Amino acid sequence: DEATLDREPKSNYKFEITAKDNGAGNLYTTSTVTVVVNDINEPPVLVACGGARACPTVQENSAYGTALTNGQMVAQDQDSGDTVTFSLRNDGSFPITIDANSGVLSVDQAILNFEMTNAYHLDVVLLDSAGATSSAAVTVTVLDVNENPRFRSRNVTLSIFENSDAATLVGSPLVATDVDAAAVDAAWGELTYSLTGAMSGNFEVSDVITVDGVSGQVLVAEAAWGLNFEAMSGAGTDYVFTAVVTDGN
């Protein structure tokens, strides 16, 4: 009939055949027939992720050799005694590799960057010890992590006239960028500027210079009595301070 013969669940079938003539008495005889299903090597099958079985993920910036979360690939082979080895088709084209024996996915190149690529589509190849092979598609999701914002320039020189009024702009705004501007958590891309550090003459930076926390624009502080060129000429006419940018994490 149309049923598929599968040796693993059922290795043979038994039935009776009856032969009957059409002569007087309708004589007949029966015979028991056993059909043995011969085994053939069947390819291994990858257990798919999804549902109760979570799919593999990895955080961006993970170090070389990091094992992926849920990165253990599992193969099933109906043929008793077969062992299965794993590989990736076009291995070397991805920053991810697979252990041939254990089936564990791990980071092969420390270049995972969520902002550049947030998923890798792999073709996992299975090969059993009798030579049967199969393949299956597996998607690895790269997870975003909060990364430090960075100033466009590490050293900035600004100038301002002495005796300038409070709120006078000091040069152009400080500029920082954050690759997490379009992150899963929008707060990771929200930047806040501040100034820190002691000034010469025991001034605090907030006594002389301030910064708009949102725009990064440096301003003359309300109590800017320290902006006196003549008073500073003996010790130098530069104020050196540190600008800090933080994100909304």
XYZ file of N, CA and C in Angstrom:
747
model
N 0.844 -1.199 0.000
C 0.000 0.000 0.000
C 0.874 1.242 0.000
N 0.290 2.362 0.418
C 1.027 3.623 0.311
C 1.865 3.948 1.545
N 1.837 3.081 2.551
C 2.613 3.348 3.767
C 4.107 3.283 3.471
N 4.890 4.115 4.183
C 6.338 4.124 4.013
C 6.971 3.063 4.896
N 7.829 2.237 4.318
C 8.518 1.211 5.093
C 9.668 1.849 5.856
N 9.682 1.623 7.151
C 10.723 2.188 8.012
C 11.188 1.084 8.944
N 12.448 0.665 8.766
C 12.934 -0.495 9.518
C 13.043 -0.216 11.009
N 13.320 1.039 11.369
C 13.570 1.306 12.791
C 12.350 0.993 13.673
N 11.160 1.420 13.338
C 10.026 1.044 14.191
C 9.515 -0.375 13.934
N 9.717 -0.903 12.712
C 9.195 -2.246 12.409
C 10.111 -2.893 11.379
N 10.798 -3.965 11.801
C 11.822 -4.579 10.954
C 11.287 -5.683 10.043
N 10.041 -6.185 10.286
C 9.493 -7.223 9.409
C 7.970 -7.229 9.482
N 7.387 -7.832 8.482
C 5.928 -7.970 8.405
C 5.605 -9.437 8.119
N 4.626 -9.998 8.848
C 4.206 -11.378 8.632
C 2.740 -11.401 8.199
N 2.424 -12.253 7.243
C 1.042 -12.414 6.809
C 0.880 -13.792 6.187
N -0.372 -14.213 6.003
C -0.682 -15.503 5.397
C -1.197 -15.309 3.981
N -0.768 -16.240 3.095
C -1.272 -16.277 1.727
C -2.098 -17.562 1.573
N -3.264 -17.433 1.039
C -4.146 -18.593 0.812
C -4.326 -18.809 -0.686
N -4.134 -20.062 -1.094
C -4.374 -20.438 -2.496
C -5.544 -21.424 -2.541
N -6.536 -21.151 -3.342
C -7.739 -21.985 -3.405
C -8.102 -22.254 -4.856
N -8.459 -23.533 -5.141
C -8.876 -23.826 -6.503
C -10.387 -23.681 -6.625
N -10.870 -23.809 -7.843
C -12.308 -23.658 -8.075
C -12.971 -24.985 -8.426
N -12.252 -26.067 -8.053
C -12.825 -27.387 -8.330
C -13.754 -27.845 -7.211
N -14.111 -29.099 -7.287
C -15.034 -29.670 -6.300
C -14.422 -29.586 -4.916
N -15.173 -29.081 -3.982
C -14.732 -28.954 -2.594
C -13.938 -27.700 -2.295
N -13.604 -26.931 -3.356
C -12.839 -25.682 -3.157
C -11.617 -25.908 -2.261
N -10.794 -26.799 -2.676
C -9.606 -27.125 -1.895
C -8.656 -25.908 -1.832
N -7.966 -25.796 -0.700
C -7.065 -24.648 -0.540
C -5.895 -25.028 0.341
N -4.896 -24.174 0.336
C -3.754 -24.323 1.221
C -3.277 -22.923 1.633
N -2.581 -22.811 2.755
C -2.089 -21.511 3.246
C -0.594 -21.580 3.497
N 0.029 -20.433 3.454
C 1.460 -20.336 3.731
C 1.727 -19.016 4.459
N 2.593 -19.058 5.457
C 2.974 -17.844 6.192
C 4.193 -17.222 5.513
N 4.086 -15.953 5.229
C 5.166 -15.210 4.564
C 5.713 -14.144 5.510
N 7.008 -14.068 5.610
C 7.659 -13.010 6.398
C 8.454 -12.119 5.444
N 8.143 -10.825 5.475
C 8.882 -9.845 4.674
C 9.821 -9.087 5.605
N 11.100 -9.203 5.368
C 12.098 -8.509 6.179
C 12.436 -7.175 5.509
N 12.355 -6.110 6.281
C 12.697 -4.778 5.770
C 14.192 -4.560 5.981
N 14.904 -4.467 4.899
C 16.357 -4.254 4.991
C 16.656 -2.802 5.376
N 17.627 -2.665 6.252
C 17.996 -1.326 6.711
C 18.833 -0.609 5.661
N 18.592 0.673 5.506
C 19.464 1.529 4.717
C 19.906 2.690 5.597
N 21.043 3.249 5.280
C 21.543 4.361 6.090
C 20.753 5.624 5.789
N 20.192 6.210 6.820
C 19.407 7.436 6.659
C 20.189 8.624 7.204
N 20.015 9.785 6.623
C 20.809 10.946 7.059
C 20.367 11.440 8.430
N 21.304 11.994 9.171
C 20.939 12.608 10.449
C 20.097 13.860 10.217
N 19.359 14.243 11.238
C 18.461 15.396 11.147
C 18.756 16.343 12.308
N 18.856 17.624 12.021
C 19.095 18.618 13.075
C 17.784 18.925 13.785
N 17.838 18.925 15.116
C 16.667 19.296 15.906
C 16.492 20.807 15.807
N 15.378 21.233 15.232
C 15.157 22.661 14.973
C 14.895 23.421 16.265
N 15.325 24.697 16.276
C 15.021 25.549 17.420
C 13.670 26.230 17.199
N 13.179 26.838 18.259
C 11.855 27.448 18.199
C 10.935 26.737 19.168
N 9.968 27.459 19.696
C 9.080 26.853 20.676
C 9.811 26.596 21.978
N 9.771 25.325 22.419
C 10.416 24.981 23.685
C 11.927 25.008 23.588
N 12.465 24.867 22.377
C 13.919 24.885 22.193
C 14.353 26.252 21.690
N 15.063 27.005 22.533
C 15.449 28.373 22.192
C 16.513 28.385 21.092
N 16.481 29.426 20.278
C 17.448 29.580 19.191
C 18.721 30.271 19.701
N 19.842 30.102 19.016
C 21.118 30.641 19.504
C 21.194 32.165 19.436
N 21.822 32.746 20.451
C 22.058 34.191 20.504
C 23.479 34.443 21.002
N 23.975 35.660 20.735
C 25.299 36.045 21.207
C 25.327 37.566 21.346
N 25.963 38.077 22.401
C 26.085 39.518 22.588
C 27.150 40.077 21.647
N 26.884 41.269 21.127
C 27.903 41.932 20.322
C 29.151 42.157 21.174
N 30.282 42.284 20.480
C 31.593 42.513 21.115
C 32.076 41.314 21.929
N 31.440 40.152 21.794
C 31.889 38.970 22.529
C 33.293 38.565 22.066
N 34.060 38.049 23.003
C 35.454 37.676 22.723
C 35.529 36.386 21.911
N 36.664 36.210 21.253
C 36.939 34.984 20.506
C 36.782 33.775 21.425
N 36.107 32.755 20.921
C 35.934 31.526 21.683
C 34.703 31.490 22.559
N 33.975 32.605 22.669
C 32.767 32.632 23.496
C 31.711 31.679 22.937
N 31.218 30.778 23.776
C 30.159 29.866 23.350
C 28.837 30.622 23.280
N 28.065 30.384 22.241
C 26.794 31.075 22.071
C 25.774 30.550 23.076
N 24.895 31.433 23.524
C 23.769 31.008 24.352
C 22.821 30.172 23.488
N 22.438 29.029 23.998
C 21.588 28.079 23.245
C 22.279 27.659 21.945
N 23.603 27.608 21.978
C 24.366 27.300 20.771
C 24.718 25.839 20.593
N 24.156 24.959 21.431
C 24.408 23.524 21.285
C 23.483 22.945 20.219
N 24.061 22.567 19.078
C 23.273 21.942 18.028
C 23.069 20.457 18.365
N 21.871 19.954 18.120
C 21.526 18.572 18.462
C 21.064 17.849 17.206
N 21.669 16.688 16.943
C 21.308 15.894 15.766
C 20.645 14.593 16.209
N 19.722 14.122 15.407
C 19.091 12.822 15.625
C 19.382 11.942 14.412
N 19.745 10.679 14.691
C 20.012 9.729 13.615
C 19.296 8.428 13.954
N 18.427 7.966 13.072
C 17.648 6.768 13.339
C 18.490 5.499 13.315
N 19.653 5.572 12.688
C 20.490 4.387 12.552
C 21.342 4.191 13.797
N 21.064 3.122 14.506
C 21.771 2.837 15.745
C 23.268 2.705 15.493
N 24.051 3.348 16.346
C 25.506 3.241 16.261
C 26.172 4.318 15.428
N 25.398 5.086 14.662
C 25.998 6.150 13.860
C 26.450 7.306 14.757
N 27.594 7.871 14.453
C 28.021 9.120 15.089
C 27.908 10.240 14.064
N 27.690 11.451 14.557
C 27.442 12.599 13.678
C 28.501 13.661 13.912
N 29.029 14.226 12.830
C 29.922 15.373 12.919
C 29.235 16.585 12.299
N 29.645 17.764 12.794
C 29.010 19.019 12.400
C 29.999 19.896 11.648
N 29.477 20.687 10.730
C 30.285 21.709 10.060
C 29.350 22.796 9.565
N 29.938 23.910 9.112
C 29.163 25.000 8.539
C 29.503 25.110 7.063
N 28.484 25.217 6.236
C 28.737 25.457 4.822
C 29.309 26.871 4.685
N 30.320 27.034 3.872
C 31.013 28.319 3.718
C 31.614 28.787 5.035
N 32.106 27.828 5.823
C 32.761 28.190 7.085
C 33.928 29.120 6.782
N 34.078 30.151 7.590
C 35.083 31.180 7.335
C 34.468 32.443 6.795
N 33.223 32.324 6.301
C 32.515 33.515 5.822
C 31.773 34.216 6.948
N 31.741 33.581 8.121
C 31.017 34.131 9.262
C 31.963 34.246 10.460
N 31.661 35.148 11.396
C 32.476 35.237 12.611
C 32.059 34.203 13.654
N 31.469 33.114 13.191
C 30.971 32.058 14.066
C 31.437 30.727 13.495
N 31.805 29.787 14.371
C 32.203 28.463 13.935
C 31.477 27.418 14.769
N 31.637 26.148 14.400
C 30.972 25.068 15.124
C 31.987 23.981 15.417
N 31.916 23.407 16.604
C 32.782 22.296 16.960
C 32.277 21.038 16.258
N 33.181 20.367 15.548
C 32.779 19.224 14.721
C 32.173 18.097 15.536
N 32.640 17.898 16.754
C 32.172 16.765 17.547
C 31.013 17.112 18.470
N 31.108 18.258 19.147
C 30.067 18.607 20.121
C 28.891 19.352 19.506
N 29.123 20.006 18.360
C 28.046 20.786 17.752
C 27.806 22.125 18.417
N 28.764 22.592 19.232
C 28.599 23.873 19.930
C 29.066 25.016 19.026
N 28.210 26.031 18.882
C 28.562 27.232 18.130
C 29.337 28.184 19.037
N 30.366 28.827 18.486
C 31.152 29.780 19.273
C 31.650 30.901 18.366
N 32.131 31.969 19.000
C 32.646 33.136 18.271
C 34.001 32.791 17.684
N 34.156 33.015 16.384
C 35.399 32.690 15.690
C 36.223 33.937 15.385
N 35.540 35.083 15.312
C 36.214 36.354 15.091
C 35.535 37.395 15.976
N 36.339 38.141 16.731
C 35.786 39.101 17.683
C 35.388 40.398 16.976
N 34.441 40.286 16.028
C 34.008 41.469 15.266
C 32.489 41.616 15.289
N 31.835 40.959 16.238
C 30.377 41.024 16.286
C 29.939 42.438 16.639
N 29.125 43.023 15.795
C 28.694 44.404 15.972
C 27.209 44.491 15.614
N 26.383 44.657 16.621
C 24.934 44.687 16.418
C 24.532 45.771 15.430
N 25.198 46.919 15.530
C 24.824 48.037 14.665
C 25.131 47.748 13.190
N 26.070 46.857 12.918
C 26.411 46.488 11.544
C 25.611 45.281 11.061
N 25.554 44.232 11.864
C 24.850 42.997 11.506
C 24.193 42.436 12.758
N 22.870 42.327 12.746
C 22.176 41.847 13.949
C 21.745 40.387 13.868
N 22.108 39.695 12.786
C 21.798 38.264 12.676
C 22.698 37.629 11.621
N 23.011 36.353 11.840
C 23.767 35.568 10.866
C 22.958 34.318 10.528
N 22.858 34.037 9.240
C 22.079 32.892 8.776
C 23.055 31.800 8.339
N 23.128 30.741 9.143
C 24.085 29.669 8.930
C 23.416 28.465 8.275
N 24.237 27.675 7.592
C 23.780 26.407 7.032
C 24.595 25.320 7.718
N 23.971 24.638 8.694
C 24.661 23.613 9.471
C 24.586 22.287 8.720
N 25.760 21.691 8.477
C 25.848 20.434 7.724
C 26.120 19.287 8.700
N 25.343 18.212 8.562
C 25.501 17.030 9.395
C 26.000 15.875 8.532
N 26.960 15.117 9.055
C 27.496 13.964 8.343
C 27.609 12.808 9.321
N 26.946 11.655 9.000
C 27.074 10.524 9.912
C 28.235 9.627 9.505
N 28.544 8.671 10.373
C 29.735 7.840 10.176
C 29.604 6.887 8.999
N 28.394 6.741 8.450
C 28.209 5.888 7.276
C 28.162 6.701 5.988
N 28.327 8.018 6.098
C 28.423 8.858 4.906
C 27.170 9.601 4.519
N 26.072 9.397 5.237
C 24.835 10.127 4.913
C 24.941 11.554 5.437
N 24.399 12.508 4.692
C 24.530 13.917 5.061
C 23.218 14.658 4.872
N 23.073 15.724 5.607
C 21.928 16.626 5.457
C 22.364 17.992 5.943
N 21.535 18.988 5.739
C 21.849 20.335 6.218
C 20.567 21.011 6.687
N 20.735 22.042 7.508
C 19.590 22.784 8.032
C 19.989 24.233 8.283
N 19.056 25.139 8.066
C 19.302 26.568 8.286
C 19.148 26.903 9.764
N 20.087 27.677 10.283
C 20.055 28.127 11.677
C 20.363 29.621 11.695
N 19.539 30.398 12.378
C 19.751 31.834 12.506
C 20.301 32.166 13.880
N 21.425 32.881 13.907
C 22.033 33.346 15.153
C 21.708 34.829 15.298
N 21.082 35.185 16.406
C 20.725 36.580 16.663
C 21.812 37.257 17.497
N 22.284 38.412 17.024
C 23.276 39.201 17.754
C 22.522 40.188 18.644
N 22.830 40.174 19.931
C 22.137 41.027 20.897
C 22.886 42.341 21.101
N 22.141 43.413 21.216
C 22.727 44.735 21.433
C 23.173 44.881 22.883
N 24.288 45.551 23.098
C 24.731 45.937 24.443
C 25.016 47.432 24.437
N 24.904 48.058 25.589
C 25.144 49.490 25.686
C 26.646 49.763 25.602
N 27.021 50.657 24.687
C 28.437 50.973 24.478
C 28.702 52.427 24.855
N 29.947 52.705 25.232
C 30.304 54.043 25.703
C 30.184 55.084 24.585
N 29.634 56.258 24.914
C 29.701 57.353 23.937
C 31.137 57.848 23.814
N 31.435 58.522 22.715
C 32.796 59.003 22.483
C 32.760 60.440 21.962
N 33.687 61.252 22.465
C 33.849 62.601 21.925
C 34.490 62.519 20.543
N 34.051 63.403 19.682
C 34.616 63.434 18.339
C 36.105 63.745 18.388
N 36.508 64.571 19.347
C 37.923 64.887 19.526
C 38.285 64.725 20.997
N 39.449 64.132 21.252
C 39.871 63.894 22.631
C 40.438 65.154 23.288
N 40.922 66.088 22.495
C 41.488 67.322 23.034
C 40.880 68.506 22.281
N 40.281 69.419 23.031
C 39.606 70.576 22.435
C 40.153 71.852 23.067
N 40.421 72.853 22.232
C 40.854 74.165 22.729
C 39.760 75.181 22.432
N 39.292 75.865 23.464
C 38.265 76.904 23.341
C 38.861 78.216 23.809
N 38.310 79.325 23.343
C 38.792 80.639 23.784
C 37.610 81.533 24.144
N 37.863 82.457 25.085
C 36.819 83.368 25.550
C 37.506 84.658 26.002
N 36.872 85.813 25.757
C 37.410 87.088 26.234
C 37.218 87.196 27.741
N 38.207 87.852 28.399
C 38.044 88.082 29.832
C 36.834 88.981 30.072
N 36.303 88.882 31.267
C 35.159 89.689 31.706
C 33.886 89.421 30.897
N 33.836 88.332 30.199
C 32.618 88.001 29.439
C 31.463 87.775 30.405
N 30.281 88.145 29.948
C 29.082 87.989 30.772
C 28.728 86.522 30.959
N 27.969 86.267 32.025
C 27.456 84.925 32.260
C 26.623 84.475 31.065
N 26.724 83.198 30.735
C 25.982 82.558 29.642
C 26.571 82.859 28.271
N 27.709 83.596 28.204
C 28.371 83.788 26.912
C 28.863 82.435 26.390
N 28.630 82.191 25.104
C 29.053 80.935 24.513
C 30.575 80.877 24.423
N 31.129 79.736 24.780
C 32.572 79.523 24.708
C 32.839 78.537 23.570
N 33.208 79.079 22.410
C 33.499 78.216 21.270
C 32.290 77.449 20.768
N 32.556 76.429 19.993
C 31.497 75.583 19.442
C 31.135 74.496 20.453
N 29.947 73.932 20.332
C 29.538 72.868 21.267
C 30.472 71.665 21.204
N 30.641 71.023 22.344
C 31.340 69.748 22.370
C 30.476 68.717 21.635
N 31.104 67.855 20.868
C 30.353 66.882 20.068
C 30.775 65.473 20.457
N 29.788 64.685 20.869
C 30.014 63.271 21.158
C 29.011 62.447 20.361
N 29.377 61.239 20.069
C 28.482 60.344 19.344
C 28.334 59.043 20.128
N 27.233 58.361 19.858
C 26.970 57.086 20.520
C 26.377 56.149 19.479
N 27.026 55.013 19.269
C 26.531 54.064 18.268
C 25.182 53.488 18.663
N 24.783 53.679 19.920
C 23.500 53.148 20.385
C 22.354 54.119 20.181
N 22.541 55.109 19.307
C 21.490 56.108 19.096
C 20.186 55.482 18.642
N 20.259 54.364 17.917
C 19.043 53.681 17.454
C 18.910 52.321 18.130
N 19.333 52.253 19.384
C 19.368 50.983 20.094
C 17.973 50.502 20.464
N 17.939 49.242 20.902
C 16.690 48.665 21.387
C 16.146 49.496 22.544
N 17.032 49.959 23.422
C 16.660 50.859 24.521
C 17.078 52.271 24.113
N 16.098 53.120 23.814
C 16.388 54.461 23.305
C 17.235 55.279 24.270
N 17.140 54.992 25.572
C 17.904 55.754 26.570
C 19.403 55.578 26.380
N 19.825 54.476 25.751
C 21.261 54.247 25.549
C 21.872 55.311 24.650
N 21.068 55.961 23.827
C 21.597 56.963 22.910
C 21.375 58.390 23.371
N 20.816 58.568 24.577
C 20.563 59.914 25.103
C 21.798 60.383 25.876
N 22.435 61.463 25.394
C 23.703 61.905 25.953
C 23.526 63.106 26.872
N 24.318 63.118 27.938
C 24.333 64.241 28.877
C 25.782 64.671 29.087
N 26.014 65.991 28.978
C 27.364 66.540 29.102
C 27.558 67.169 30.474
N 28.773 67.064 30.994
C 29.119 67.730 32.253
C 30.612 68.039 32.237
N 31.037 68.894 33.183
C 32.450 69.266 33.314
C 32.907 68.893 34.705
N 34.178 68.531 34.807
C 34.716 68.173 36.110
C 36.179 68.597 36.172
N 36.710 68.683 37.379
C 38.126 69.003 37.544
C 38.336 70.315 38.263
N 39.430 70.437 39.023
C 39.778 71.661 39.735
C 40.544 72.593 38.803
N 40.274 73.888 38.923
C 40.945 74.884 38.093
C 42.157 75.441 38.836
N 43.041 76.111 38.082
C 44.171 76.766 38.732
C 43.638 77.874 39.641
N 44.367 78.194 40.701
C 43.898 79.197 41.644
C 42.808 78.664 42.546
N 42.651 77.306 42.625
C 41.672 76.670 43.487
C 40.223 76.958 43.091
N 40.017 77.442 41.885
C 38.650 77.578 41.397
C 38.089 76.188 41.071
N 36.829 75.991 41.311
C 36.151 74.818 40.785
C 35.705 75.149 39.371
N 35.646 74.141 38.532
C 35.261 74.391 37.152
C 33.898 75.059 37.070
N 32.997 74.700 37.995
C 31.646 75.275 37.960
C 31.639 76.756 38.313
N 32.739 77.260 38.902
C 32.831 78.691 39.212
C 33.102 79.525 37.965
N 33.632 78.897 36.936
C 34.096 79.650 35.777
C 33.367 79.256 34.496
N 33.275 77.965 34.279
C 32.739 77.444 33.024
C 31.656 76.420 33.332
N 30.627 76.421 32.554
C 29.595 75.396 32.674
C 29.288 74.869 31.276
N 28.416 73.903 31.207
C 28.070 73.315 29.916
C 26.587 72.970 29.920
N 25.957 73.193 28.785
C 24.575 72.770 28.632
C 24.566 71.243 28.519
N 23.864 70.596 29.441
C 23.894 69.146 29.512
C 23.367 68.450 28.283
N 22.485 69.117 27.545
C 21.869 68.490 26.380
C 22.640 68.779 25.100
N 22.987 70.044 24.891
C 23.609 70.429 23.618
C 25.118 70.287 23.606
N 25.752 70.252 24.799
C 27.206 70.217 24.864
C 27.856 71.584 24.685
N 27.055 72.657 24.670
C 27.597 74.003 24.512
C 28.224 74.476 25.818
N 29.503 74.854 25.751
C 30.206 75.388 26.916
C 29.837 76.857 27.069
N 29.604 77.307 28.333
C 29.140 78.665 28.636
C 29.961 79.247 29.772
N 29.971 80.587 29.827
C 30.535 81.267 30.993
C 29.583 81.062 32.162
N 30.123 80.666 33.308
C 29.294 80.392 34.475
C 28.760 81.683 35.079
N 27.757 81.538 35.913
C 27.124 82.694 36.569
C 28.137 83.427 37.448
N 28.966 82.656 38.163
C 29.963 83.267 39.049
C 31.320 83.288 38.357
N 31.389 83.981 37.242
C 32.590 83.918 36.400
C 33.621 84.963 36.784
N 33.818 85.198 38.083
C 34.782 86.204 38.501
C 36.211 85.745 38.256
N 36.402 84.496 37.801
C 37.763 84.031 37.553
C 38.274 84.361 36.166
N 37.424 84.928 35.288
C 37.854 85.220 33.926
C 38.546 86.591 33.890
N 39.743 86.636 34.390
C 40.505 87.873 34.468
C 41.909 87.586 33.941
N 42.190 88.092 32.750
C 43.444 87.790 32.078
C 44.639 88.235 32.910
N 44.553 89.466 33.471
C 45.689 90.023 34.204
C 45.937 89.221 35.481
N 44.856 88.812 36.142
C 45.028 88.074 37.391
C 45.647 86.699 37.156
N 45.422 86.157 35.978
C 45.929 84.822 35.690
C 47.275 84.822 34.987
N 47.774 85.983 34.575
C 48.939 86.023 33.694
C 50.175 85.403 34.332
N 50.267 85.499 35.654
C 51.440 84.918 36.300
C 51.431 83.405 36.301
N 50.234 82.808 36.351
C 50.127 81.350 36.444
C 49.692 80.722 35.133
N 49.613 81.554 34.096
C 49.128 81.035 32.823
C 47.684 81.436 32.618
N 47.280 81.547 31.388
C 45.939 82.051 31.093
C 45.018 80.957 30.579
N 45.347 79.731 30.873
C 44.499 78.622 30.429
C 43.834 77.949 31.615
N 42.574 77.634 31.430
C 41.877 76.746 32.342
C 41.816 75.376 31.682
N 42.214 74.362 32.397
C 42.164 72.994 31.871
C 41.148 72.210 32.691
N 40.190 71.628 31.984
C 39.161 70.868 32.683
C 38.795 69.646 31.850
N 38.023 68.791 32.424
C 37.617 67.548 31.751
C 36.138 67.589 31.439
N 35.819 67.290 30.212
C 34.423 67.165 29.798
C 34.029 65.680 29.862
N 32.846 65.431 30.365
C 32.363 64.061 30.524
C 31.025 63.935 29.784
N 30.867 62.857 29.064
C 29.584 62.578 28.418
C 29.124 61.210 28.895
N 27.870 61.123 29.289
C 27.274 59.864 29.747
C 26.003 59.598 28.963
N 25.678 58.325 28.811
C 24.423 58.012 28.135
C 23.358 57.677 29.183
N 22.199 57.339 28.713
C 21.062 57.174 29.620
C 20.913 55.800 30.211
N 21.967 54.995 30.217
C 21.869 53.663 30.780
C 21.627 53.730 32.289
